[in-house]
Tab-separated table of C-alpha atoms in Angstrom:
chain	number	residue	atom	x	y	z
G	1069	ARG	CA	-3.836	-32.463	-10.318
G	1070	GLU	CA	-2.917	-31.856	-6.569
G	1071	LEU	CA	-0.036	-29.743	-6.274
G	1072	LEU	CA	2.944	-30.891	-4.221
G	1073	VAL	CA	5.729	-28.526	-5.377
G	1074	PRO	CA	6.819	-25.530	-3.284
G	1075	LEU	CA	6.261	-22.214	-4.805
G	1076	VAL	CA	9.009	-19.310	-4.578
G	1077	LEU	CA	8.212	-15.820	-5.631
G	1078	ALA	CA	11.646	-14.384	-6.203
G	1079	GLY	CA	11.570	-10.958	-4.457
G	1080	ALA	CA	13.409	-7.815	-5.204
G	1081	ASP	CA	15.051	-4.827	-3.642
G	1082	ASP	CA	13.790	-1.223	-4.476
G	1083	ALA	CA	16.546	-0.651	-7.069
G	1084	LEU	CA	15.370	-3.824	-8.807
G	1085	GLU	CA	11.616	-2.868	-8.508
G	1086	ARG	CA	12.203	0.615	-10.159
G	1087	GLU	CA	14.159	-0.711	-13.139
G	1088	ASN	CA	11.438	-3.470	-13.407
G	1089	ARG	CA	8.782	-0.946	-13.641
G	1090	ARG	CA	10.523	1.034	-16.312
G	1091	ARG	CA	10.876	-2.045	-18.523
G	1092	GLN	CA	7.715	-3.705	-17.633
G	1093	ARG	CA	5.262	-0.924	-18.665
G	1094	GLU	CA	5.630	-1.997	-22.449
G	1095	LEU	CA	5.908	-5.770	-21.854
G	1096	VAL	CA	2.862	-6.669	-19.865
G	1097	GLN	CA	-0.760	-6.065	-20.669
G	1098	TYR	CA	-3.232	-5.707	-17.847
G	1099	ALA	CA	-7.029	-5.605	-17.704
G	1100	PHE	CA	-7.297	-4.633	-13.980
G	1101	GLY	CA	-7.175	-0.676	-14.191
G	1102	PRO	CA	-9.771	1.697	-12.667
G	1103	ARG	CA	-11.758	1.089	-15.936
G	1104	ALA	CA	-11.205	-2.567	-16.219
G	1105	ARG	CA	-9.771	-2.320	-19.696
G	1106	SER	CA	-6.766	-3.397	-21.376
G	1107	THR	CA	-3.690	-1.108	-20.857
G	1108	THR	CA	-0.040	-1.263	-20.519
G	1109	LEU	CA	1.568	-0.432	-16.934
G	1110	GLY	CA	2.404	2.854	-17.909
G	1111	GLY	CA	-1.124	3.681	-19.299
G	1112	PHE	CA	-2.565	2.408	-16.229
G	1113	LEU	CA	-0.363	4.743	-13.898
G	1114	ALA	CA	-1.141	7.736	-16.316
G	1115	GLU	CA	-4.625	7.190	-15.560
G	1116	ALA	CA	-4.235	6.526	-11.757
G	1117	ARG	CA	-2.320	10.046	-11.537
G	1118	LYS	CA	-5.423	11.637	-12.615
G	1119	VAL	CA	-7.059	10.583	-9.295
G	1120	ASP	CA	-7.631	13.453	-7.132
G	1121	GLY	CA	-4.710	13.931	-4.463
G	1122	PHE	CA	-2.646	10.959	-6.164
G	1123	ARG	CA	0.962	12.000	-6.346
G	1124	ALA	CA	2.707	8.804	-6.411
G	1125	PRO	CA	4.563	7.047	-8.341
G	1126	ALA	CA	6.238	10.096	-9.421
G	1127	TRP	CA	7.072	10.494	-13.153
G	1128	ARG	CA	10.704	11.072	-14.478
G	1129	ALA	CA	12.209	11.398	-17.913
G	1130	ASN	CA	14.515	8.981	-19.314
G	1131	LYS	CA	17.595	9.469	-21.500
G	1132	ASP	CA	15.431	8.429	-24.550
G	1133	GLY	CA	12.749	10.880	-23.548
G	1134	ALA	CA	10.107	8.323	-22.713
G	1135	LYS	CA	8.097	8.520	-19.537
G	1136	ALA	CA	8.545	5.953	-16.823
G	1137	PRO	CA	6.862	5.370	-13.318
G	1138	GLU	CA	9.234	5.740	-10.357
G	1139	LEU	CA	7.886	4.877	-6.947
G	1140	ALA	CA	8.537	8.079	-4.647
G	1141	THR	CA	10.710	7.123	-1.723
G	1142	ARG	CA	8.527	7.530	1.501
G	1143	SER	CA	9.492	6.958	5.226
G	1144	ASP	CA	6.262	6.787	6.775
G	1145	GLU	CA	4.500	3.583	7.470
G	1146	LEU	CA	1.332	4.218	5.298
G	1147	HIS	CA	3.572	5.182	2.156
G	1148	ALA	CA	5.594	2.008	2.781
G	1149	TRP	CA	2.765	-0.301	3.032
G	1150	THR	CA	0.782	1.228	-0.151
G	1151	ARG	CA	3.996	0.949	-2.141
G	1152	LYS	CA	4.145	-2.513	-1.147
G	1153	ALA	CA	0.701	-3.304	-2.018
G	1154	GLU	CA	1.245	-1.801	-5.383
G	1155	ASN	CA	4.328	-3.668	-6.108
G	1156	ARG	CA	2.735	-6.800	-5.017
G	1157	LEU	CA	-0.475	-6.262	-7.295
G	1158	VAL	CA	1.733	-5.494	-10.043
G	1159	ASP	CA	3.909	-8.618	-9.659
G	1160	ALA	CA	0.365	-10.743	-9.141
G	1161	GLY	CA	-0.831	-8.969	-12.307
G	1162	ALA	CA	2.158	-10.324	-14.378
G	1163	ALA	CA	1.913	-13.808	-12.934
G	1164	ALA	CA	-1.853	-13.797	-13.706
G	1165	ALA	CA	-1.475	-12.610	-17.383
G	1166	LEU	CA	1.088	-15.283	-17.974
G	1167	ALA	CA	-1.191	-17.991	-16.204
G	1168	ALA	CA	-3.817	-16.913	-18.583
G	1169	ALA	CA	-2.462	-19.224	-21.364
G	1170	ASP	CA	-2.705	-22.228	-18.953
G	1171	GLY	CA	-6.343	-21.540	-18.167
G	1172	HIS	CA	-6.217	-19.053	-15.272
G	1173	VAL	CA	-9.404	-16.660	-15.123
G	1174	PRO	CA	-8.614	-13.704	-12.989
G	1175	LEU	CA	-11.598	-12.558	-10.738
G	1176	ARG	CA	-11.728	-8.923	-12.443
G	1177	PRO	CA	-13.949	-6.909	-9.998
G	1178	LEU	CA	-11.696	-8.205	-7.124
G	1179	TRP	CA	-8.484	-6.679	-8.888
G	1180	ARG	CA	-10.510	-3.474	-9.638
G	1181	THR	CA	-11.532	-3.167	-5.935
G	1182	LEU	CA	-7.828	-3.867	-4.837
G	1183	TRP	CA	-6.519	-1.222	-7.148
G	1184	GLU	CA	-8.945	1.482	-6.261
G	1185	ARG	CA	-8.146	1.011	-2.619
G	1186	THR	CA	-4.691	1.348	-3.160
G	1187	LEU	CA	-5.159	4.492	-5.014
G	1188	ALA	CA	-7.170	5.968	-2.259
G	1189	ASN	CA	-4.541	5.031	0.251
G	1190	HIS	CA	-1.755	6.612	-1.973
G	1191	ALA	CA	-3.978	9.829	-2.019
G	1192	ALA	CA	-4.753	9.615	1.825
G	1193	ALA	CA	-1.077	8.996	2.448
G	1194	GLU	CA	-0.384	12.150	0.700
G	1195	ARG	CA	-2.900	14.177	2.627
G	1196	LEU	CA	-1.724	12.819	5.961
G	1197	ALA	CA	1.816	13.357	5.344
G	1198	ALA	CA	1.353	17.228	4.467
G	1199	ARG	CA	-0.562	17.193	7.941
G	1200	GLY	CA	1.976	15.387	9.822
G	1201	GLU	CA	-0.471	12.800	10.607
G	1202	SER	CA	-0.997	9.204	10.079
G	1203	SER	CA	-3.954	6.655	9.930
G	1204	ALA	CA	-3.871	3.178	11.735
G	1205	ALA	CA	-6.867	2.109	9.534
G	1206	ARG	CA	-5.365	3.117	6.253
G	1207	ILE	CA	-2.349	1.184	7.213
G	1208	ALA	CA	-4.303	-1.938	8.442
G	1209	ASP	CA	-6.158	-1.491	4.968
G	1210	ALA	CA	-2.924	-1.355	2.595
G	1211	ARG	CA	-1.608	-4.489	4.719
G	1212	GLU	CA	-4.609	-6.180	3.625
G	1213	VAL	CA	-4.477	-5.175	0.153
G	1214	ALA	CA	-0.713	-6.615	0.217
G	1215	GLY	CA	-1.895	-9.718	1.564
G	1216	ALA	CA	-4.772	-10.019	-0.746
G	1217	ALA	CA	-2.241	-9.448	-3.852
G	1218	ASP	CA	-0.012	-12.271	-2.317
G	1219	ALA	CA	-2.882	-14.801	-2.475
G	1220	LEU	CA	-3.748	-13.744	-5.882
G	1221	ALA	CA	-0.111	-14.278	-6.980
G	1222	ASP	CA	0.024	-17.514	-5.294
G	1223	GLU	CA	-3.083	-18.742	-7.161
G	1224	ALA	CA	-1.694	-17.713	-10.618
G	1225	LEU	CA	1.619	-19.418	-9.736
G	1226	ARG	CA	-0.211	-22.644	-8.864
G	1227	VAL	CA	-1.745	-22.555	-12.325
G	1228	LEU	CA	1.719	-22.228	-13.987
G	1229	ALA	CA	3.220	-24.841	-11.731
G	1230	LEU	CA	0.545	-27.363	-12.577
G	1231	ALA	CA	1.422	-26.745	-16.285
G	1232	ALA	CA	5.282	-27.133	-15.574
G	1233	ASP	CA	7.330	-30.355	-16.090
G	1234	THR	CA	7.965	-31.015	-12.372
G	1235	GLU	CA	8.686	-34.735	-12.623
G	1236	GLY	CA	12.112	-36.259	-11.975
G	1237	LEU	CA	14.219	-37.206	-8.868
G	1238	GLY	CA	13.736	-35.537	-5.457
G	1239	GLN	CA	11.733	-32.624	-4.685
G	1240	ALA	CA	10.927	-30.129	-7.569
G	1241	VAL	CA	11.113	-26.404	-6.321
G	1242	PHE	CA	9.109	-23.922	-8.906
G	1243	VAL	CA	10.745	-20.267	-8.774
G	1244	PHE	CA	9.112	-17.626	-10.634
G	1245	ASN	CA	10.556	-14.265	-11.426
G	1246	PRO	CA	8.032	-11.440	-11.771
G	1247	LEU	CA	10.482	-9.039	-13.122
G	1248	ALA	CA	10.822	-7.926	-16.547
G	1249	PHE	CA	14.415	-9.019	-17.309
G	1250	GLY	CA	16.330	-12.124	-16.606
G	1251	ARG	CA	18.400	-12.211	-13.368
G	1252	THR	CA	20.030	-14.396	-10.680
G	1253	ALA	CA	18.066	-14.778	-7.412
G	1254	LEU	CA	18.941	-16.057	-3.901
G	1255	VAL	CA	16.364	-18.782	-3.126
G	1256	SER	CA	15.911	-20.215	0.588
G	1257	VAL	CA	14.366	-23.708	1.286
G	1258	ALA	CA	14.214	-25.986	4.289
G	1259	ASP	CA	17.584	-27.545	4.957
G	1260	GLY	CA	18.246	-31.388	4.527
G	1261	ASP	CA	20.732	-33.877	3.147
G	1262	PHE	CA	20.110	-33.206	-0.486
G	1263	GLU	CA	21.836	-31.492	-3.719
G	1264	VAL	CA	20.413	-28.601	-5.562
G	1265	GLN	CA	20.095	-29.314	-9.252
G	1266	ASP	CA	19.171	-26.763	-11.861
G	1267	PRO	CA	16.800	-27.349	-14.746
G	1268	LEU	CA	19.687	-29.013	-16.784
G	1269	GLY	CA	20.491	-31.298	-13.876
G	1270	ARG	CA	23.757	-29.654	-12.882
G	1271	VAL	CA	24.575	-29.623	-9.132
G	1272	LEU	CA	24.469	-26.110	-7.868
G	1273	PRO	CA	26.490	-24.735	-5.030
G	1274	SER	CA	24.454	-24.285	-1.675
G	1275	GLN	CA	24.857	-23.290	1.942
G	1276	LYS	CA	23.288	-23.781	5.252
G	1277	THR	CA	22.223	-20.557	7.014
G	1278	PRO	CA	22.271	-19.776	10.783
G	1279	GLU	CA	18.394	-19.791	10.596
G	1280	GLY	CA	18.307	-23.458	9.430
G	1281	LYS	CA	17.618	-22.941	5.909
G	1282	ARG	CA	19.429	-23.769	2.748
G	1283	VAL	CA	20.194	-21.201	-0.006
G	1284	PHE	CA	21.072	-21.231	-3.611
G	1285	GLU	CA	21.252	-19.058	-6.497
G	1286	ALA	CA	19.035	-19.515	-9.486
G	1287	GLU	CA	19.241	-18.304	-12.832
G	1288	LEU	CA	15.759	-17.081	-14.141
G	1289	PRO	CA	14.365	-15.748	-17.364
G	1290	SER	CA	12.295	-12.695	-17.547
G	1291	LEU	CA	8.678	-13.073	-16.450
G	1292	GLY	CA	9.192	-16.642	-16.413
G	1293	TYR	CA	10.222	-19.593	-14.061
G	1294	ALA	CA	12.504	-22.461	-13.578
G	1295	VAL	CA	12.100	-25.664	-11.943
G	1296	HIS	CA	15.065	-26.992	-9.661
G	1297	ARG	CA	15.380	-29.903	-8.008
G	1298	LEU	CA	16.491	-30.946	-4.308
G	1299	VAL	CA	17.818	-34.485	-4.861
G	1300	PRO	CA	18.845	-36.567	-1.809
G	1301	ARG	CA	22.517	-37.377	-1.866
G	1302	ALA	CA	21.965	-41.151	-1.580
G	1303	ILE	CA	20.353	-40.918	-5.313
G	1304	ALA	CA	22.055	-38.060	-6.747
G	1305	THR	CA	23.799	-38.358	-10.085
G	1306	GLY	CA	24.054	-34.826	-11.284
G	1307	ALA	CA	27.424	-33.643	-12.396
G	1308	ALA	CA	28.647	-30.358	-10.544
G	1309	LEU	CA	28.350	-27.061	-12.310
G	1310	LYS	CA	31.924	-26.202	-13.734
G	1311	ASP	CA	33.520	-23.292	-12.110
G	1312	PRO	CA	30.339	-21.786	-10.547
G	1313	PRO	CA	30.842	-18.313	-8.953
G	1314	THR	CA	31.542	-18.363	-5.258
G	1315	VAL	CA	32.298	-15.970	-2.519
G	1316	ARG	CA	34.489	-16.719	0.558
G	1317	VAL	CA	35.667	-15.083	3.931
G	1318	ASP	CA	39.171	-15.005	5.073
G	1319	GLY	CA	39.398	-13.336	8.497
G	1320	TRP	CA	37.412	-10.091	7.972
G	1321	LYS	CA	37.866	-10.166	4.179
G	1322	LEU	CA	35.043	-11.042	1.895
G	1323	ALA	CA	35.865	-11.914	-1.627
G	1324	SER	CA	34.411	-12.957	-5.007
G	1325	ALA	CA	35.837	-13.153	-8.386
G	1326	ARG	CA	34.939	-9.552	-8.592
G	1327	VAL	CA	35.120	-7.792	-5.442
G	1328	GLN	CA	37.493	-8.008	-2.311
G	1329	ALA	CA	36.162	-5.822	0.697
G	1330	VAL	CA	37.802	-5.711	4.201
G	1331	LEU	CA	35.701	-5.001	7.296
G	1332	ASP	CA	36.848	-3.629	10.596
G	1333	PRO	CA	35.493	-5.592	13.541
G	1334	LYS	CA	36.457	-2.745	15.981
G	1335	THR	CA	34.496	-0.103	14.181
G	1336	GLY	CA	31.908	-1.571	12.047
G	1337	GLU	CA	33.442	0.076	9.136
G	1338	LEU	CA	34.147	-0.875	5.350
G	1339	VAL	CA	37.874	0.120	5.124
G	1340	SER	CA	38.565	-1.070	1.706
G	1341	LEU	CA	37.064	-2.301	-1.356
G	1342	ARG	CA	38.808	-3.686	-4.503
G	1343	ARG	CA	36.547	-4.553	-7.449
G	1344	ARG	CA	37.622	-6.285	-10.744
G	1345	ALA	CA	35.795	-5.665	-14.238
G	1346	ASP	CA	36.627	-7.255	-17.502
G	1347	GLY	CA	39.639	-8.767	-15.855
G	1348	PHE	CA	41.340	-5.317	-14.862
G	1349	PRO	CA	41.771	-5.043	-11.131
G	1350	GLY	CA	40.788	-1.260	-9.779
G	1351	GLU	CA	41.095	-0.320	-6.191
G	1352	GLU	CA	39.142	2.061	-3.766
G	1353	THR	CA	40.218	3.029	-0.253
G	1354	LEU	CA	37.418	4.379	1.719
G	1355	ARG	CA	35.919	4.680	5.202
G	1356	ALA	CA	32.145	3.866	5.244
G	1357	GLY	CA	29.971	2.177	7.838
G	1358	ALA	CA	27.199	2.770	10.269
G	1359	ARG	CA	26.985	3.971	14.109
G	1360	LEU	CA	23.940	4.202	16.409
G	1361	GLU	CA	23.249	7.750	17.965
G	1362	VAL	CA	20.411	8.160	20.352
G	1363	VAL	CA	18.994	11.828	20.625
G	1364	ARG	CA	18.001	12.356	24.186
G	1365	ALA	CA	14.658	14.631	25.239
G	1366	ASP	CA	17.012	17.414	26.202
G	1367	GLY	CA	18.725	17.537	22.664
G	1368	SER	CA	21.829	15.763	23.735
G	1369	ILE	CA	23.210	12.900	21.591
G	1370	ALA	CA	24.613	9.854	22.717
G	1371	THR	CA	26.689	7.482	20.578
G	1372	GLY	CA	26.071	3.789	20.862
G	1373	GLU	CA	29.093	1.213	21.254
G	1374	LEU	CA	29.863	-1.422	18.859
G	1375	ALA	CA	28.572	-4.569	21.085
G	1376	ALA	CA	29.559	-7.543	18.846
G	1377	CYS	CA	30.787	-8.416	15.388
G	1378	GLU	CA	30.377	-11.960	13.838
G	1379	VAL	CA	30.593	-13.636	10.602
G	1380	LEU	CA	27.300	-15.597	10.000
G	1381	GLU	CA	28.037	-17.075	6.549
G	1382	ARG	CA	31.322	-17.767	4.913
G	1383	GLY	CA	30.154	-18.982	1.407
G	1384	PRO	CA	30.049	-20.305	-1.183
G	1385	VAL	CA	26.509	-18.714	-2.054
G	1386	ARG	CA	27.135	-15.549	0.067
G	1387	ALA	CA	29.226	-14.071	2.775
G	1388	ARG	CA	27.337	-12.282	5.730
G	1389	VAL	CA	28.507	-10.347	8.736
G	1390	ARG	CA	26.551	-9.004	11.557
G	1391	TYR	CA	27.538	-5.862	13.662
G	1392	SER	CA	25.443	-4.945	16.883
G	1393	PHE	CA	25.305	-1.521	18.350
G	1394	ALA	CA	23.677	-0.567	21.634
G	1395	ASN	CA	22.938	2.393	23.737
G	1396	GLY	CA	20.710	1.785	26.706
G	1397	ALA	CA	17.602	0.318	25.359
G	1398	ALA	CA	18.375	1.412	21.771
G	1399	ARG	CA	19.566	-1.485	19.374
G	1400	ALA	CA	20.846	-1.417	15.944
G	1401	GLU	CA	22.233	-4.371	13.561
G	1402	VAL	CA	24.028	-3.962	10.450
G	1403	TYR	CA	24.283	-7.092	8.009
G	1404	PRO	CA	26.800	-6.400	5.488
G	1405	LEU	CA	26.449	-9.033	2.661
G	1406	LEU	CA	28.458	-10.142	-0.605
G	1407	ARG	CA	27.055	-12.374	-3.281
G	1408	PRO	CA	29.188	-13.822	-5.961
G	1409	GLY	CA	27.994	-11.817	-8.974
G	1410	ALA	CA	27.598	-8.568	-7.012
G	1411	LEU	CA	29.867	-5.471	-7.678
G	1412	ALA	CA	29.383	-3.993	-4.269
G	1413	ILE	CA	28.724	-4.914	-0.566
G	1414	ALA	CA	24.930	-4.810	0.401
G	1415	ALA	CA	23.959	-3.771	3.774
G	1416	THR	CA	20.687	-4.232	5.650
G	1417	THR	CA	20.261	-2.287	8.891
G	1418	ARG	CA	17.608	-3.131	11.523
G	1419	VAL	CA	17.209	-0.501	14.444
G	1420	GLU	CA	14.886	-1.168	17.760
C-alpha cells in the first residue's frame, strides 16, 4: 500500500536516553553487533568495549549490582556526533526488531558496517581528545552514520505504519516511541484548522508555536506506537479529554498543577520555584539563571547585557520564554520551558 501517514519518531533528551539504555539492554534483541550475532544491548556493548581504544560508553554499577551502559559526556564535536550516531542506531535497531514481525527484513551487512564505523569513530575521538585535536573527516563520517541510521529507522517505521490501523476521519499521525518505557512526548505537526484526537477519539489540548507549528502531548507505550488523528473542526465529533493537564502563564509566572515558577525579566533568573507532590505543596526559593561572559585575548572578562526577554508560548501544552544576552558579536539565548507533567523548569541555551 502507498503510505500517506506522517511518521514521528519521538525524541528524548540525554537523561531519558541514559535511562532508556539501562532498561533496554534486557528487552530488545539485536543481530547487528560486530560479529553479526544475536545479543542484548548490554552484551553488544560489552563486546564493543574490547575494541582497541574504545572507552565509551563508560560503565557504572547500579544499586542492584547490574552493569549498564552510560554514555560519557563529551564536549567536542566528534564525540557528540558519534554519540548521536550510536543513539540513532540503537533506536533504529529497536524499530527494525519490532517491524520484523510485520515482514521487515534488515540489511545485516549494512548494520554491521555502520556499527563498525561508529566504534572506530569512538576510538578515534578518544585518541584525538588525548592529543587535543579533532578530525573533520571523522566528524563527517559520524554525521553520515547518523543520517543512515535515521533512514533505517524511517524504513522500519514505514513497515510498522503500513501494518497499523490508520483509517478514520482526518489525517492520521503515526508516533513511535523508541524508548524502553512508556512516556508522554511532545509532538509537532504543521498547523491547521483541526482538532487533535488520541487513539480513543478524545480531543487533546494543542497550541500554535511561533514557528507556525502545532504541538500536542502524546501518551506512548514502551517500544511501541500510537496513532493520533488531525480532524478538521468542521467534521470533528470527538469529546474533549476530561481535566487534561495544562500549563498557563500569568505575567512572569509559569504554572501547572505541579509547578509554579517565577522568572525575573530584568536579570533572566529563576527567582522562585513551588512544587506540589501528592497534593502537598512545598516551596523552594532560589536564584538561578544564565549570563553571557566574553573572555578577551588579554584575559579580561566582559559580562553580556540582557538584551530582551519575551514570552513565546502561554500554554496549554507548554509555556516557553526566551532571554537574549549580547556582548559585541557574542550572542546567547536561554529558553526556559514548562510542560504539564514536569516537576522542574527545563532550559535550552544557544550560544553564537
